[in-house]
Coordinates of C-alpha atoms in Angstrom, one line a residue:
M1 CA 0.0 0.0 0.0
S2 CA 1.4 3.4 -1.0
K3 CA 1.4 6.3 1.3
H4 CA -0.7 9.4 0.7
V5 CA 1.4 12.4 -0.4
D6 CA 0.2 15.8 0.9
P7 CA 1.0 18.2 -2.0
N8 CA 1.0 21.2 0.3
L9 CA 3.6 19.7 2.7
Y10 CA 5.6 18.5 -0.3
G11 CA 5.8 22.0 -1.8
A12 CA 6.5 23.7 1.4
T13 CA 9.3 21.3 2.3
L14 CA 10.8 21.8 -1.2
R15 CA 10.8 25.6 -0.8
A16 CA 12.2 25.5 2.7
C17 CA 15.0 23.2 1.8
E18 CA 15.9 25.0 -1.4
E19 CA 15.9 28.4 0.5
S20 CA 18.1 26.9 3.2
G21 CA 20.7 25.5 0.8
V22 CA 20.0 21.8 1.3
R23 CA 21.5 19.5 -1.3
E24 CA 19.1 18.7 -4.1
D25 CA 19.1 15.0 -3.5
L26 CA 18.3 15.5 0.1
T27 CA 15.7 18.1 -0.6
Y28 CA 13.6 15.8 -2.7
K29 CA 13.9 12.9 -0.3
A30 CA 13.0 15.0 2.7
A31 CA 10.0 16.4 0.8
V32 CA 8.6 13.0 0.1
I33 CA 9.2 11.8 3.7
I34 CA 7.5 14.8 5.3
A35 CA 4.6 14.8 2.8
T36 CA 3.9 11.2 3.7
D37 CA 4.2 11.5 7.4
D38 CA 1.5 9.6 9.4
A39 CA 0.7 11.5 12.6
G40 CA -0.9 8.4 14.1
A41 CA 2.0 6.1 13.5
P42 CA 5.1 5.7 15.7
N43 CA 7.9 8.0 14.5
L44 CA 5.4 9.4 12.0
G45 CA 5.7 6.2 10.0
R46 CA 9.3 7.0 9.1
T47 CA 11.8 4.3 8.5
P48 CA 15.3 4.5 10.1
S49 CA 16.6 5.6 6.7
D50 CA 13.9 8.3 6.5
Q51 CA 14.9 9.5 10.0
E52 CA 18.5 9.7 9.0
I53 CA 17.7 11.9 6.0
I54 CA 15.7 14.2 8.2
K55 CA 18.5 14.4 10.7
Q56 CA 20.8 15.6 7.8
V57 CA 18.3 18.2 6.6
L58 CA 17.3 19.6 10.0
P59 CA 20.4 21.6 10.8
Y60 CA 19.9 23.6 7.5
L61 CA 16.3 24.4 8.4
Q62 CA 17.2 25.2 12.0
S63 CA 19.9 27.7 10.9
R64 CA 17.4 29.3 8.5
G65 CA 15.0 29.8 11.3
K66 CA 17.6 31.5 13.5
A67 CA 18.6 33.8 10.6
E68 CA 15.0 34.8 10.0
S69 CA 14.4 35.5 13.7
K70 CA 17.5 37.8 13.8
R71 CA 16.2 39.7 10.7
T72 CA 12.7 40.1 12.2
T73 CA 14.2 41.4 15.5
A74 CA 16.4 43.8 13.6
L75 CA 13.4 45.2 11.7
H76 CA 11.7 46.1 14.9
Y77 CA 14.4 48.7 15.6
F78 CA 13.7 50.6 12.4

């Protein structure tokens, strides 16, 4: 049985990864993994391989969030 792909999550993940400088191969893998997450399943239904890919992508996305937070804070001073 194939997993349902959420097109909104897929697109949002692609954009976030691309904007964060994630390698292209990891970007597409992460997008599929996140778009097929199953909130009711243990580990969101992710395999150990899926989890490893997300661990590789996460630092890029976390650093992007920190940079956006700094920009937003700086804008409040102007």
